[in-house]
Coordinates of C-alpha atoms and ligand atoms in Angstrom, one line a residue:
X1 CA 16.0 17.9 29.6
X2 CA 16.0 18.6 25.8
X3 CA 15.9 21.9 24.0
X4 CA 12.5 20.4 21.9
X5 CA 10.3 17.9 22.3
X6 CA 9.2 17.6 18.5
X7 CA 5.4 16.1 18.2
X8 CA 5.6 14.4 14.6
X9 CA 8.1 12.9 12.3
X10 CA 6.4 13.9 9.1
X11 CA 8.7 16.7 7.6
X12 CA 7.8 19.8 9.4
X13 CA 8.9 17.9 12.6
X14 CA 11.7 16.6 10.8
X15 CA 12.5 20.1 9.1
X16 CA 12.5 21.9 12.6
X17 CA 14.8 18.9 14.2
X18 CA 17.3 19.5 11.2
X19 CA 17.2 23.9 11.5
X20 CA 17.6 23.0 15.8
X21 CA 20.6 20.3 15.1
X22 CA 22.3 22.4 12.9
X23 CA 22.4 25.2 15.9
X24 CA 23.6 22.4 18.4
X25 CA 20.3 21.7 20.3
X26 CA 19.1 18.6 21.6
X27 CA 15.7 17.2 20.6
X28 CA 13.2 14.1 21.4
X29 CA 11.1 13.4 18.6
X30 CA 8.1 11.1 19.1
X31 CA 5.9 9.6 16.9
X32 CA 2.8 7.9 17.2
X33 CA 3.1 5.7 14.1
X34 CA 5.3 2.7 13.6
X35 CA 7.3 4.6 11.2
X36 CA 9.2 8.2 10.7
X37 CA 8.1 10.5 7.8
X38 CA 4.4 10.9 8.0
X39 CA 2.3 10.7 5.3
X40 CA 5.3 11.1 2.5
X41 CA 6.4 7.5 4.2
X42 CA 8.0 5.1 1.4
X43 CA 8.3 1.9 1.9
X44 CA 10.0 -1.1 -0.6
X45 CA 8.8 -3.9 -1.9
X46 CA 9.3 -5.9 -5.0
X47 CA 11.9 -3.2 -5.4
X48 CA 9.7 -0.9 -6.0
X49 CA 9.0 2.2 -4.0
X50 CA 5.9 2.3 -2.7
X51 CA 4.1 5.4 -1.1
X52 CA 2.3 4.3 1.6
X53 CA 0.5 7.0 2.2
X54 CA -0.4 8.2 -1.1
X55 CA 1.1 9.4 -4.0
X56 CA 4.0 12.3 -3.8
X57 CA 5.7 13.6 -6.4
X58 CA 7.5 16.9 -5.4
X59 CA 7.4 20.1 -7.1
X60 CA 8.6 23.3 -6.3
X61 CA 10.1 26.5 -7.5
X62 CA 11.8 27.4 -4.1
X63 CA 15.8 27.1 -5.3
X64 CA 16.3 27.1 -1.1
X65 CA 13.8 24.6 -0.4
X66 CA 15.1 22.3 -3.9
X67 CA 18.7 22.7 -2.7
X68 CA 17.6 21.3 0.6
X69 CA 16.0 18.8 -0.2
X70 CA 18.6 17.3 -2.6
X71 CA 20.8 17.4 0.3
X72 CA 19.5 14.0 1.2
X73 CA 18.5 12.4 -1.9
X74 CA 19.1 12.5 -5.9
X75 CA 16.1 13.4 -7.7
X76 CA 15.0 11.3 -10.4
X77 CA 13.6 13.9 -13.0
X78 CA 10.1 12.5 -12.7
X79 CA 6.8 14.5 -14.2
X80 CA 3.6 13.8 -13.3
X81 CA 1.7 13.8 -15.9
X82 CA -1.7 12.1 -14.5
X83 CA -4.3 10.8 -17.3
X84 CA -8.1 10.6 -16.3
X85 CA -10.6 7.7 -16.6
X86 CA -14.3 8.8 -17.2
X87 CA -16.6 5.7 -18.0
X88 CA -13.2 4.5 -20.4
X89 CA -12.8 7.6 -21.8
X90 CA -9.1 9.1 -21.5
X91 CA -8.4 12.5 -20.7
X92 CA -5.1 14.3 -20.5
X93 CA -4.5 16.5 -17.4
X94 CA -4.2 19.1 -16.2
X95 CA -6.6 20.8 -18.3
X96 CA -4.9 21.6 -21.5
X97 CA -5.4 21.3 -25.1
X98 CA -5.2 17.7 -25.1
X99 CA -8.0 17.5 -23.0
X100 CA -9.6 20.2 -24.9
X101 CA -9.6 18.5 -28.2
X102 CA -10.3 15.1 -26.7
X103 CA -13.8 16.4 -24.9
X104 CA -14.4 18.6 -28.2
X105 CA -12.6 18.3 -31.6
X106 CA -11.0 21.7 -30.9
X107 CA -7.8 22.1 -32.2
X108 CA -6.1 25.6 -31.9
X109 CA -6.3 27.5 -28.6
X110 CA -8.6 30.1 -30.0
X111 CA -11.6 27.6 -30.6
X112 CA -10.8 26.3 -27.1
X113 CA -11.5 29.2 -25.7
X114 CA -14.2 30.1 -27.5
X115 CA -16.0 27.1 -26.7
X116 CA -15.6 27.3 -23.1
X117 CA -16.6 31.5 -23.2
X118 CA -20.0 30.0 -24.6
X119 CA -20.2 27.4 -21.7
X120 CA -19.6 30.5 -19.5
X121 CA -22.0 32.2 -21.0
X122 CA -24.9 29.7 -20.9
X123 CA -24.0 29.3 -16.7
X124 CA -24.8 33.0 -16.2
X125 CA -21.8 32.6 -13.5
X126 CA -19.7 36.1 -13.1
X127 CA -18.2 35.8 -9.8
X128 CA -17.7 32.0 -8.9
X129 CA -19.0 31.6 -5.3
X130 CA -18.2 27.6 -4.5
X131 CA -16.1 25.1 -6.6
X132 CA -19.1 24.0 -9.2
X133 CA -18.8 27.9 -10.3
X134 CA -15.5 28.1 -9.9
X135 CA -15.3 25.0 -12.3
X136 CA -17.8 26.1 -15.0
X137 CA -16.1 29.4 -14.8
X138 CA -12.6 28.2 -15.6
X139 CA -13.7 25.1 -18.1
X140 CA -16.6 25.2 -19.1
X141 CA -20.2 22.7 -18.2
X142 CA -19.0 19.5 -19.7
X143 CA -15.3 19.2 -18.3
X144 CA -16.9 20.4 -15.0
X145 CA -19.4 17.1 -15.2
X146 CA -16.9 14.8 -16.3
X147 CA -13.5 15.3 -15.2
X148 CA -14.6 17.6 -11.8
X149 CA -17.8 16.9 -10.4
X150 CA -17.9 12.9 -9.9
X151 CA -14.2 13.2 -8.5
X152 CA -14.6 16.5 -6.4
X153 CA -17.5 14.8 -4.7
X154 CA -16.0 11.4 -3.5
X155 CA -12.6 13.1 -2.5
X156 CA -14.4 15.7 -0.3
X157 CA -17.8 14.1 0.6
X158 CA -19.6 17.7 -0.3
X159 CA -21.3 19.2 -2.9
X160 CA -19.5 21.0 -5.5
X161 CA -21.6 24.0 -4.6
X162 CA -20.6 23.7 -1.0
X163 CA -17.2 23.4 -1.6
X164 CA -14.9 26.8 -1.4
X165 CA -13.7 27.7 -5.1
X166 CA -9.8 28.1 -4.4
X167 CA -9.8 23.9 -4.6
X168 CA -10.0 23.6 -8.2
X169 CA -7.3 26.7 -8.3
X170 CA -4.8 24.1 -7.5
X171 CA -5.0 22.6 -11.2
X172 CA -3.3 24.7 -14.1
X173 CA -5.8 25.5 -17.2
X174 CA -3.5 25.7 -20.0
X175 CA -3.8 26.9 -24.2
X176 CA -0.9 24.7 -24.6
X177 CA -0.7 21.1 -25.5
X178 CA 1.5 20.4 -21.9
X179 CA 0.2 17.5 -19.5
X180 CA 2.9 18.5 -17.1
X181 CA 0.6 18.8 -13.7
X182 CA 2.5 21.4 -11.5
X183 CA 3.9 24.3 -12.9
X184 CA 7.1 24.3 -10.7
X185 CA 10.5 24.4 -12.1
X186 CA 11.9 21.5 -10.3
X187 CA 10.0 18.2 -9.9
X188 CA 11.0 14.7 -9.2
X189 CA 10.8 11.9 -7.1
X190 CA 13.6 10.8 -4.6
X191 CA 15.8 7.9 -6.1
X192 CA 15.7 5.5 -3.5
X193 CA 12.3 7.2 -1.7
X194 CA 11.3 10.1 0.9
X195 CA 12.0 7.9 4.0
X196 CA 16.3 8.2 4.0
X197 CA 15.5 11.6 3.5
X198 CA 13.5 12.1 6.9
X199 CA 15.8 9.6 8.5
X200 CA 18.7 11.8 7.3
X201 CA 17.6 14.6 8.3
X202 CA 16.9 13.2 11.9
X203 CA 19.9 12.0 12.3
X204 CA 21.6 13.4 16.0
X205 CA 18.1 13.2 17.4
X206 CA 16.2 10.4 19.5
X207 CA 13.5 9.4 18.1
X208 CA 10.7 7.1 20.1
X209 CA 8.4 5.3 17.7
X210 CA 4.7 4.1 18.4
X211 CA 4.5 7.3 21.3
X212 CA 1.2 9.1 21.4
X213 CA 2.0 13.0 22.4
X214 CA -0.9 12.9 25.1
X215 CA 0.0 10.0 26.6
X216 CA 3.7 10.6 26.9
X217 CA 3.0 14.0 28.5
X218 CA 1.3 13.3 31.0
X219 CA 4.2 11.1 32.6
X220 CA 6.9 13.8 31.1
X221 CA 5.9 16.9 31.7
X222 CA 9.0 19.0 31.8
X223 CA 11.2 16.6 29.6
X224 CA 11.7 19.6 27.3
X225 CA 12.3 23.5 26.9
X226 CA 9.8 23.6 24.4
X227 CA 7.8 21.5 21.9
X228 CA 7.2 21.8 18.3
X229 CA 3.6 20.2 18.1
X230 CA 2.4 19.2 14.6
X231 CA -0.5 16.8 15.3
X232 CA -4.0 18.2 15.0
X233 CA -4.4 21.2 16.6
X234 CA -8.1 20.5 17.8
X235 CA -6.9 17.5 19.8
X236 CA -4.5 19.3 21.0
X237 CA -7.0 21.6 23.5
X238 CA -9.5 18.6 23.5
X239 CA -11.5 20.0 21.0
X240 CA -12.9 22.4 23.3
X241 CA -14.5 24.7 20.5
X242 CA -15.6 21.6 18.6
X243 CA -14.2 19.4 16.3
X244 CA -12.5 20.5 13.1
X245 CA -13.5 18.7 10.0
X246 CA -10.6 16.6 7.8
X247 CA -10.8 14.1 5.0
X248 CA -9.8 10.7 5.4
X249 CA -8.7 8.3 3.0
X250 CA -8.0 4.2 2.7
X251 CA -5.1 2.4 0.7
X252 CA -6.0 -1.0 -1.0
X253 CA -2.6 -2.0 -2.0
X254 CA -1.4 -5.2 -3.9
X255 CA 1.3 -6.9 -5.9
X256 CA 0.1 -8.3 -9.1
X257 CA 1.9 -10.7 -11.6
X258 CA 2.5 -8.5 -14.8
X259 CA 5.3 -5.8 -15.8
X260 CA 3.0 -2.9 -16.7
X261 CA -0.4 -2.5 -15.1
X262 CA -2.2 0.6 -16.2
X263 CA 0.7 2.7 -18.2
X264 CA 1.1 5.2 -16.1
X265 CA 2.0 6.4 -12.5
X266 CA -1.4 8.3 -11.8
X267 CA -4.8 7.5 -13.8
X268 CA -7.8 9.5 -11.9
X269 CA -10.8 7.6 -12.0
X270 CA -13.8 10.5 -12.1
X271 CA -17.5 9.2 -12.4
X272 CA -19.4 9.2 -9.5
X273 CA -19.9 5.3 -9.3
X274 CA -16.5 4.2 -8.9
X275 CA -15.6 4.3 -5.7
X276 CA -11.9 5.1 -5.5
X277 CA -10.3 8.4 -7.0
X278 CA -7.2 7.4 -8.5
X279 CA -4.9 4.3 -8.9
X280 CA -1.1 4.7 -8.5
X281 CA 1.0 2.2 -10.0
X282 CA 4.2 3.3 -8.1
X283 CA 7.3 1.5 -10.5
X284 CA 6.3 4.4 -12.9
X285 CA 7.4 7.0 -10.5
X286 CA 10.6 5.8 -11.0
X287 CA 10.7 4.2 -14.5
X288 CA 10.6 0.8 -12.7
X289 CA 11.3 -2.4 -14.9
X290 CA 10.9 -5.1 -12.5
X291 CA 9.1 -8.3 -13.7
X292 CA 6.2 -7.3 -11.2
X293 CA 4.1 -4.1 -10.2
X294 CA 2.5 -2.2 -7.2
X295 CA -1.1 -0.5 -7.4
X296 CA -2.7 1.2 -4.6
X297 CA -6.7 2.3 -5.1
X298 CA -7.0 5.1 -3.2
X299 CA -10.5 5.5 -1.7
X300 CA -11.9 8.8 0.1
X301 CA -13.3 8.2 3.8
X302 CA -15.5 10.2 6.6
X303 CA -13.0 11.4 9.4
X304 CA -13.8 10.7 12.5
X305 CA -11.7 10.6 15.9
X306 CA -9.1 8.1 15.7
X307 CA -9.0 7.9 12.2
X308 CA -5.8 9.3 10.2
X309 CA -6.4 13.3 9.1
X310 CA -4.9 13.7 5.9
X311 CA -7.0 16.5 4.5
X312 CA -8.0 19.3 6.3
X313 CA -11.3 20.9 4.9
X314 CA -10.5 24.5 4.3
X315 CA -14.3 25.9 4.3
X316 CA -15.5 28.7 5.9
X317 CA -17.2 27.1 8.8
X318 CA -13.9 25.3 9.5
X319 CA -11.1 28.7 8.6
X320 CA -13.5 30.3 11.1
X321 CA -13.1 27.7 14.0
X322 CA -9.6 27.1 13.2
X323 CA -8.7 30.8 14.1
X324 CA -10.3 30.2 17.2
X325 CA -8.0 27.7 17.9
X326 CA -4.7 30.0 16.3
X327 CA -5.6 32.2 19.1
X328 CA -6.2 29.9 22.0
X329 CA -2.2 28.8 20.9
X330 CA -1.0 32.2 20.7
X331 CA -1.4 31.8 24.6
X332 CA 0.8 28.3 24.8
X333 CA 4.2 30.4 24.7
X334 CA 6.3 27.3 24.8
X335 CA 4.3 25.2 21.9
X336 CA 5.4 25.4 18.1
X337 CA 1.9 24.3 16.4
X338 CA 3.4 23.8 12.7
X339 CA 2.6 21.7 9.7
X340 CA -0.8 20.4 8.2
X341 CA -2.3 19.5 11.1
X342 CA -1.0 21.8 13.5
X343 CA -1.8 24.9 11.0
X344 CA -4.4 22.7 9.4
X345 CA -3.3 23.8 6.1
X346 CA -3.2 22.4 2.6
X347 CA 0.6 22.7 2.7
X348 CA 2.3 20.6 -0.1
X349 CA 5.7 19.2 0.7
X350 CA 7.8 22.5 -0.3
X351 CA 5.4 24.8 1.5
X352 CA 5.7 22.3 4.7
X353 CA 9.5 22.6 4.3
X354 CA 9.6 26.2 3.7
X355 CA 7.1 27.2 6.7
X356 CA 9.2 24.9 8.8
X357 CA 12.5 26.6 7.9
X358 CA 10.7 30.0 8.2
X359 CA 9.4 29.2 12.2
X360 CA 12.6 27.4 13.0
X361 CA 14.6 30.2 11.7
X362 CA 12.6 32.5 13.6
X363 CA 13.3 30.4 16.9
X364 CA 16.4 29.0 16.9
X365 CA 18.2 33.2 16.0
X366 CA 16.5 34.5 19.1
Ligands
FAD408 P1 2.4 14.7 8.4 O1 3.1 14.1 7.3 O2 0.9 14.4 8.6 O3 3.1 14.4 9.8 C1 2.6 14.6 11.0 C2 3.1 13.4 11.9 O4 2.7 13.7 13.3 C3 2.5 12.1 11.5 O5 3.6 11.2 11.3 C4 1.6 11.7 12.7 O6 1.6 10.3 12.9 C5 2.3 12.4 13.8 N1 1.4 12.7 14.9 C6 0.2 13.3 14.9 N2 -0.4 13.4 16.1 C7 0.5 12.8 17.0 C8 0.5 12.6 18.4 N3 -0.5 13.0 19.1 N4 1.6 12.0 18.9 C9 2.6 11.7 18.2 N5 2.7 11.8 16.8 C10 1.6 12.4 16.2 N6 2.6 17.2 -1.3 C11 3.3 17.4 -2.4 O7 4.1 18.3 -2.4 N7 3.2 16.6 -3.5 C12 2.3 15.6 -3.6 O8 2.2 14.9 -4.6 C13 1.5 15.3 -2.4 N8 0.6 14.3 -2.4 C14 -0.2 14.1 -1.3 C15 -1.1 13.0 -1.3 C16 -1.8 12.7 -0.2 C17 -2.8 11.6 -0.3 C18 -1.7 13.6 1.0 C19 -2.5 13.3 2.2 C20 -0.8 14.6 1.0 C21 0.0 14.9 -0.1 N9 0.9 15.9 -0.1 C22 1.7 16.2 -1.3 C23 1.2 16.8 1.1 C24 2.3 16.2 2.0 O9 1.9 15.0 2.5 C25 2.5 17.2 3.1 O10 2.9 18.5 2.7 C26 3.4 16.8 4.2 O11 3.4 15.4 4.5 C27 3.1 17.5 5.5 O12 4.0 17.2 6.5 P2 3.6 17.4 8.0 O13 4.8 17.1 8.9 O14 3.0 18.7 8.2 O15 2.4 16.3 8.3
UDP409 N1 -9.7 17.5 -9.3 C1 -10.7 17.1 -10.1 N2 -10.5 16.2 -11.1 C2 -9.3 15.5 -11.2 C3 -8.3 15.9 -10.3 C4 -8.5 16.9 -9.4 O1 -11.8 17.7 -10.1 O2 -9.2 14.6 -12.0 C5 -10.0 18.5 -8.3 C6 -10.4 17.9 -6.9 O3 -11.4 18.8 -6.4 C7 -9.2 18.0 -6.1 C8 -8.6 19.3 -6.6 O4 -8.8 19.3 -8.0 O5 -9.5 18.0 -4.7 C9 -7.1 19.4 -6.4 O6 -6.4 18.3 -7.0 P1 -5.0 17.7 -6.5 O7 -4.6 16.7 -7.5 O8 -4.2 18.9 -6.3 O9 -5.4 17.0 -5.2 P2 -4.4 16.3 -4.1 O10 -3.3 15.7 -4.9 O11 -4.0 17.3 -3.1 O12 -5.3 15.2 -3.6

């Protein structure tokens, strides 16, 4: 018998098998994918780092959870400073003076703002209810239509206006001539990828590949003390109260035959009639100079059962059925739900790594 049977090798599951190892206990991680690491999986080719599952740059201002981290890997320095592509028009991001002056001719932040009060103004919008608000409110009408709208809409499949406004919080507005997309004091990417850094951080544990969690159970039922569960947590109880929504998403990869592709690590692509949101050209995560390059299209899908969840869809219909579920686990005493899925939260990397230290803390000093 272990002491956990951890559901998940993305890093919350990998997190909480690090925390139990550390403390001496035993744990049985299964995963249902071919691979360990979960969506920040890297894989190489070309000798380049490509990330499979989208792109990840991580950011943080967590000391704790950026000392931790570099524990298994150097970090590379790496900013992301993503550019956007409406109808071959170029705009710096997040929104910032660059982006100001290239939408406008304004130069110092004063006429910025100015322009954007008047944009306000003309919307009539006080208190933002939904993201299109939220948008105008924050930037103005014309960087709303074409640097939020077109993209908002394919990456969620809603309206802007039936979209909750804390979305579009995620991205800085700046008065300052700085691209730099987080705000976080450290950044980087992992020399060498995320994967050694899961792997590392597994190491001491069994780990069973290609192992669904519902399948496995039902033939190994007490194999463990308790289980740390970060699959979806509406699977979980058979989506008894109905299915929670997610975002979906499909990778068209491929190797092409030149040094330098597109210039940069992330260009966003934002009308409406392109189908894919962005195009990662992974060598300039890490300053690559090999002869050949790596770009992944990344295009926005419908969830449905059996697809892979990677977004969860934080409106209020959704919050309201999650806590429905939150309770129904409250009554599972020997099941961790953790994670994205399990909490279905927009957790980036650091929060997944901090919320997992913070639980197994919280366990494992009982
Ligand atoms: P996951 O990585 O989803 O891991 C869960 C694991 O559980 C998966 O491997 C899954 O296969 C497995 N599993 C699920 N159900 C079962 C089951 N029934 N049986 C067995 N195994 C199961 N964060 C950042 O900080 N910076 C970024 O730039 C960034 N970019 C992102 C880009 C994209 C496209 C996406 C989707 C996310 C991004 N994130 C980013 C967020 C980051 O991916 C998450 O914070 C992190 O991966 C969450 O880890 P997790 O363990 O909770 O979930
Ligand atoms: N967003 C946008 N235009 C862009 C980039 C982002 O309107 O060019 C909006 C979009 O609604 C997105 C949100 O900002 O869902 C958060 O962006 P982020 O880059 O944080 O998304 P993620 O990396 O999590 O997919």
């Amino acid at each position: 018998m272990y002491d956990y049977l951890i559901v998940g090798s993305g890093l919350y599951g990998a997190t909480f098998a690090y925390m139990a190892r550390q403390k001496g206990k035993s744990c049985l991680v299964i995963e249902k994918r071919g691979n360990v690491g979960g969506n920040i999986y890297t894989e190489e080719q070309e000798g380049i780092q490509v990330h499979c599952y989208g792109a990840h740059i991580f950011h943080t201002s967590n000391k704790e959870v950026w000392e931790f981290v570099n524990k298994f890997a150097d970090f590379n320095g790496f900013i992301n400073m993503p550019v956007a592509n409406y109808k071959g028009e170029m705009y710096n991001l997040p929104f910032n003076m660059n982006t100001f002056n290239k939408m406008w001719g304004v130069v110092t932040p004063q006429q910025a703002k100015e322009k954007i009060e008047e944009q306000k103004k003309e919307s009539g919008i006080t208190e933002p209810k939904n993201l299109e608000e939220q948008a105008i409110y924050l930037i103005g009408k014309d960087i709303y239509e074409k640097l939020v709208k077109g993209y908002t809409e394919k990456q969620w499949g809603k309206k802007c206006s039936e979209l909750p406004p804390f979305i579009i919080k995620r991205l800085p507005v700046r008065y300052t001539y700085d691209n730099r997309y987080f705000n976080d004091v450290y950044q980087g990417i992992p020399v060498g990828g995320y994967t050694q850094i899961v792997e590392k951080m597994l190491e001491g544990c069994d780990v069973k590949l290609n192992t669904d969690f519902f399948e496995f159970i039902k033939e190994n039922k007490g194999i463990a003390k308790k289980i740390v569960y970060t699959g979806q947590i509406d699977t979980y109880f058979n989506y008894c109260f109905g299915e929670l929504e997610y975002r979906s998403l499909r990778f068209e990869t491929e190797v092409l035959d030149c040094e330098n592709y597109q210039g940069n690590a992330v260009i966003n692509y934002n009308e409406a009639e392109i189908p894919y949101t962005r195009i990662i050209e992974h060598k300039h995560f890490e300053f690559g100079t090999q002869p050949k390059t790596i770009v992944t299209r990344e295009y926005p899908m419908k969830w449905s059962q059996g697809e892979e969840a990677y977004y969860p869809v934080n409106n209020e219909r959704n919050n309201s059925l999650y806590s429905r579920y939150a309770e129904k686990a409250k009554e599972e005493e020997n099941v961790i739900f953790g994670g994205r899925l399990g909490q279905y939260k927009y957790f980036d990397m650091d929060k997944t790594i901090e919320d997992a230290m913070k639980t197994a803390r919280a366990e494992l000093d009982k």
